[in-house]
PDB file of C-alpha atoms in Angstrom:
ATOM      1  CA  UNK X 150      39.687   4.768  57.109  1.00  0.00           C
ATOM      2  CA  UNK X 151      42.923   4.181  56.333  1.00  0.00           C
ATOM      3  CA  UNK X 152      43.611   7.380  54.548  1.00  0.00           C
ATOM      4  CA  UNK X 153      41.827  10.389  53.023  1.00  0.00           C
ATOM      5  CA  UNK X 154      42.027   9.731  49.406  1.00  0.00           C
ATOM      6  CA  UNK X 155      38.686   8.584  47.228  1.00  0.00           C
ATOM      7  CA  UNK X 156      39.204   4.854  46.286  1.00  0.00           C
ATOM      8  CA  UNK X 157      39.105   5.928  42.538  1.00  0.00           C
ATOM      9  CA  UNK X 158      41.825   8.353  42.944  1.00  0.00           C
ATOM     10  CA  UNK X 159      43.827   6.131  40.082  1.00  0.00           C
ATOM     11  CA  UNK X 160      41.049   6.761  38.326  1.00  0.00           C
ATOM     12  CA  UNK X 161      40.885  10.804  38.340  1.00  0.00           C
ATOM     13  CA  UNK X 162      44.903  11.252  38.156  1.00  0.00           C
ATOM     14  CA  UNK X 163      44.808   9.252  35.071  1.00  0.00           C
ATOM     15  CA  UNK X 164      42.038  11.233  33.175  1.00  0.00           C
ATOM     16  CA  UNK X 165      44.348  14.605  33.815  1.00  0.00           C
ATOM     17  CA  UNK X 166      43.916  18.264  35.127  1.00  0.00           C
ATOM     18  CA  UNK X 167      41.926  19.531  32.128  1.00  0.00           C
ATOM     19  CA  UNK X 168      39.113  16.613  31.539  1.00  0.00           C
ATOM     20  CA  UNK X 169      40.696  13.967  29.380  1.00  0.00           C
ATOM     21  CA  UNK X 170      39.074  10.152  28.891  1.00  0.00           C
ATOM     22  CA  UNK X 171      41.329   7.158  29.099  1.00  0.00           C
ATOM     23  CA  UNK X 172      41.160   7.202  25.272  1.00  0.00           C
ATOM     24  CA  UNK X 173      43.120  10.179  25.214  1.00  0.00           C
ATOM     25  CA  UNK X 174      39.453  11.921  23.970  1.00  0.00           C
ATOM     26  CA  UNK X 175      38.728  15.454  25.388  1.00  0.00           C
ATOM     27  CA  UNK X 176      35.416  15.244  27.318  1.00  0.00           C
ATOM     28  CA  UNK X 177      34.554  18.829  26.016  1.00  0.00           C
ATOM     29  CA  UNK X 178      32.989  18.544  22.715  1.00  0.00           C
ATOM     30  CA  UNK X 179      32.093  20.678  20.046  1.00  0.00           C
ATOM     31  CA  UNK X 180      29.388  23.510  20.324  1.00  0.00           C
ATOM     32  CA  UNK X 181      26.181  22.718  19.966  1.00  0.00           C
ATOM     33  CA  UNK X 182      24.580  25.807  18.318  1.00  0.00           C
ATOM     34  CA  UNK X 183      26.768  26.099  14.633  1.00  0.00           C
ATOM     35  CA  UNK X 184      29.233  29.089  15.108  1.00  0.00           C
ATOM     36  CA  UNK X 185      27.847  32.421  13.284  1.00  0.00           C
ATOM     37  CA  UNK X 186      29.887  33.702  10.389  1.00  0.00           C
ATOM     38  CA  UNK X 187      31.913  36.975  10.412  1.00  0.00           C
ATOM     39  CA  UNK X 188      29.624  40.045  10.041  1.00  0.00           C
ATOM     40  CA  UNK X 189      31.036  43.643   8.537  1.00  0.00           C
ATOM     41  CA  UNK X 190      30.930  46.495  11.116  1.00  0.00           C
ATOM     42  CA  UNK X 191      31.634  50.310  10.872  1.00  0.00           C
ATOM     43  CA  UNK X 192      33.694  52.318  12.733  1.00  0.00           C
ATOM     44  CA  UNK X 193      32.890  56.190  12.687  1.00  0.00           C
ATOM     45  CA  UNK X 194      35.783  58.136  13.845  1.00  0.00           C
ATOM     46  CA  UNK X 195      35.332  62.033  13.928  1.00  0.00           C
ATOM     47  CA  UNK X 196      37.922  64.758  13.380  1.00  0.00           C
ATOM     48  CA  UNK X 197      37.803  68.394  12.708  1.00  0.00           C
ATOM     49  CA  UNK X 198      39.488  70.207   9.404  1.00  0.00           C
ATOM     50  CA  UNK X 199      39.081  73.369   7.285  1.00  0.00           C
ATOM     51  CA  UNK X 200      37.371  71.887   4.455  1.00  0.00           C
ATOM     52  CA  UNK X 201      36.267  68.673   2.057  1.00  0.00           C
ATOM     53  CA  UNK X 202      39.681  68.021  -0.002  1.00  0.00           C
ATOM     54  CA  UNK X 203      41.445  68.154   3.334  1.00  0.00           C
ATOM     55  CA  UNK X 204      39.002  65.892   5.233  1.00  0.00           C
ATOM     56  CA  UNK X 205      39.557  63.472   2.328  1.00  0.00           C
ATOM     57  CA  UNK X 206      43.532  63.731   2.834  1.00  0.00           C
ATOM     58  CA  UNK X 207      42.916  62.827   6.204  1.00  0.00           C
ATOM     59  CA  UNK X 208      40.633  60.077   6.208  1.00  0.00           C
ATOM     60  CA  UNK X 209      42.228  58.158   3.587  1.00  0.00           C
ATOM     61  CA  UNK X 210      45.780  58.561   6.059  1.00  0.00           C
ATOM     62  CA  UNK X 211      43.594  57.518   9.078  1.00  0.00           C
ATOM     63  CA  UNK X 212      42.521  54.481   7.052  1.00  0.00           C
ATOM     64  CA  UNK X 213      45.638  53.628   5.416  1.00  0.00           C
ATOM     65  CA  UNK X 214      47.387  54.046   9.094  1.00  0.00           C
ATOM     66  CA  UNK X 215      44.785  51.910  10.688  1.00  0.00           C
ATOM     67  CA  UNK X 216      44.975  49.187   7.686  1.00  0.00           C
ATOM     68  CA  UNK X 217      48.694  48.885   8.560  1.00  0.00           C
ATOM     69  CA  UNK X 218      48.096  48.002  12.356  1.00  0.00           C
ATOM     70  CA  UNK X 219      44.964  45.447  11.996  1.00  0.00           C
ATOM     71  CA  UNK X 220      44.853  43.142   8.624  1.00  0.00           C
ATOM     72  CA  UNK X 221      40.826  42.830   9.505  1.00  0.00           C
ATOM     73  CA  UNK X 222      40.562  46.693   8.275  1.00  0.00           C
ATOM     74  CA  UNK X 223      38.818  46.851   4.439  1.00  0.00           C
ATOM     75  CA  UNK X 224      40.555  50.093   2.963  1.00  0.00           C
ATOM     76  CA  UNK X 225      37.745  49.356   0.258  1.00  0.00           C
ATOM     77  CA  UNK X 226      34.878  50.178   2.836  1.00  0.00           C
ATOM     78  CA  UNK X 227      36.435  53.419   3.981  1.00  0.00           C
ATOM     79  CA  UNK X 228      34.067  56.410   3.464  1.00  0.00           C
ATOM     80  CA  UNK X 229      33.857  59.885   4.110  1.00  0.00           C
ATOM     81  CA  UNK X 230      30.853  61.603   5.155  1.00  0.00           C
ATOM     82  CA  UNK X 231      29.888  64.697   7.200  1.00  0.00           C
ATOM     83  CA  UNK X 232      29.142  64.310  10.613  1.00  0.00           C
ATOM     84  CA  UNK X 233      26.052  65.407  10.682  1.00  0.00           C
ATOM     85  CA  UNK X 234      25.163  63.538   7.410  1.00  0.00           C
ATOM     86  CA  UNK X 235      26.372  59.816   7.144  1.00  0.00           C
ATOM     87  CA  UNK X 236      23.881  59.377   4.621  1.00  0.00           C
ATOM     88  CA  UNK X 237      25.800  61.247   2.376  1.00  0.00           C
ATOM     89  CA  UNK X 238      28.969  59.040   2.603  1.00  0.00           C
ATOM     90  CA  UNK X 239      31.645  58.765  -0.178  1.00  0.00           C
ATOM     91  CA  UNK X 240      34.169  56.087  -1.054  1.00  0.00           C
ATOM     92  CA  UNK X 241      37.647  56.916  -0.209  1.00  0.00           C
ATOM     93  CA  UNK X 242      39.140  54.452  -2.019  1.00  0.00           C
ATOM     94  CA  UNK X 243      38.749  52.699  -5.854  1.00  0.00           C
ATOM     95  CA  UNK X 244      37.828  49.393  -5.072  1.00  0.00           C
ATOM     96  CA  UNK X 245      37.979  48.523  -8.764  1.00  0.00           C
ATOM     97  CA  UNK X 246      38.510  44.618  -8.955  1.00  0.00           C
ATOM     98  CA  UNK X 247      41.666  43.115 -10.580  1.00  0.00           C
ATOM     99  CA  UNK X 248      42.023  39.922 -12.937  1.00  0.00           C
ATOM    100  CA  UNK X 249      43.319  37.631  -9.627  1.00  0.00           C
ATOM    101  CA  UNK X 250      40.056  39.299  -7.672  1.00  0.00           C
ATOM    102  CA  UNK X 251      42.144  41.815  -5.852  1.00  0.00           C
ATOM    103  CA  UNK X 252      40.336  45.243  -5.363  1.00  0.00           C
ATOM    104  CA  UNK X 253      42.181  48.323  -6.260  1.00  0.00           C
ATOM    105  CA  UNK X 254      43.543  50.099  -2.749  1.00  0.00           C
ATOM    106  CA  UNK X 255      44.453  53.682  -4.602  1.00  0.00           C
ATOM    107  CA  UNK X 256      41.915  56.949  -3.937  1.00  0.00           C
ATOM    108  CA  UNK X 257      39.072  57.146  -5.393  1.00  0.00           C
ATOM    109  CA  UNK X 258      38.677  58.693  -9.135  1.00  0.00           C
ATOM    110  CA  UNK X 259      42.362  58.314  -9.378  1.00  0.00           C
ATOM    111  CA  UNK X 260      44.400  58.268 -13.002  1.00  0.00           C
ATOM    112  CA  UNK X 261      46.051  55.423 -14.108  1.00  0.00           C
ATOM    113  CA  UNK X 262      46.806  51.746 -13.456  1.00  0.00           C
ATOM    114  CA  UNK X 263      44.542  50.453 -10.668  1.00  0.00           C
ATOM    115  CA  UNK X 264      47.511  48.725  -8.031  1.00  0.00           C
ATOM    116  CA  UNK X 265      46.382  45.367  -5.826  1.00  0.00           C
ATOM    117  CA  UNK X 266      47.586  46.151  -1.539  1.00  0.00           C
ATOM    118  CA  UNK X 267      51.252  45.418  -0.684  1.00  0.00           C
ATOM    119  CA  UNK X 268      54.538  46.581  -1.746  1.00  0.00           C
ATOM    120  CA  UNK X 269      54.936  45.489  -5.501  1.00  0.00           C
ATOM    121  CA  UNK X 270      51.138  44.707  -5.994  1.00  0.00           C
ATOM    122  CA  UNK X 271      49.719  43.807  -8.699  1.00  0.00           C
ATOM    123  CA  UNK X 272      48.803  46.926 -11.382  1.00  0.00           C
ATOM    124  CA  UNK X 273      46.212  46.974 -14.075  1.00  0.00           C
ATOM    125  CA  UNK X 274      43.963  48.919 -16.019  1.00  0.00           C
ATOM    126  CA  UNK X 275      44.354  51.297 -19.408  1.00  0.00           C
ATOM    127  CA  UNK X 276      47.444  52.970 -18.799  1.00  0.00           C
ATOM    128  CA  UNK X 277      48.581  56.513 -17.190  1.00  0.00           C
ATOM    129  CA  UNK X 278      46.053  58.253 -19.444  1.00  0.00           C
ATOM    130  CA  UNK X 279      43.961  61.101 -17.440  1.00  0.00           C
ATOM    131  CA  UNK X 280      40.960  60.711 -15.908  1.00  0.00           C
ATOM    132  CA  UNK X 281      40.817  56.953 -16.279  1.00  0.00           C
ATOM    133  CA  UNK X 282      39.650  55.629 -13.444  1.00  0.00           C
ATOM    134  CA  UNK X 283      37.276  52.649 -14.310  1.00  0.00           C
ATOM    135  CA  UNK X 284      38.105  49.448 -13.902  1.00  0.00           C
TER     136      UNK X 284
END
């Protein structure tokens, strides 16, 4: 032989490193099996405190904190339960839903306008009056 190489070695240099065609086509296709669609998980995250209205301060921090560092965080599903009762959970947020489709990101049973996530969001609702909460 007159050297080492593989007599098709034009052949493999010209189809590249990472498994192109001569038609510039990727010989890796699409998945077969259709790709699944997101699914919603849960996260329970336990903490200690002295009673129920300071649990609630707390978990609605934790989930506003966590919101701020991952965008895939729903405030809306945030919920409060005891820990040896998740049955019993309770919303920490409104989740009332605006005209654009928006979902209210203030505490649950709160007075006043409902307000859309973000600086400047959206508000709506009946006014400041108390105790009105529905959406």
């Amino acid at each position: 032989m007159r050297d080492n190489t593989s007599p098709h070695w034009r052949q493999r240099r010209a189809l590249g490193a990472l498994g192109g065609s001569r038609d510039g086509r990727s010989l890796i296709g699409p998945p077969r099996r259709p790709i699944r669609p997101r699914r919603f998980f849960t996260v329970h995250l336990g903490f200690t405190a002295p009673d129920v209205a300071e649990a609630r301060e707390l978990a609605v921090a934790y989930a506003e904190a966590l919101s701020l560092l991952r965008v895939e965080v729903a405030l809306g599903a945030a919920a409060l339960s005891p820990a040896d009762a998740w049955q019993r959970a309770e919303r920490l947020f409104c989740g009332a839903v605006g005209p654009d489709g928006e979902r209210c990101v203030d505490v649950a049973d709160h007075p006043g306008f409902h307000h859309a996530p973000g600086p400047g969001g959206l508000g709506w609702g009946d006014g400041d009056g108390p105790g009105r909460a529905d959406g």
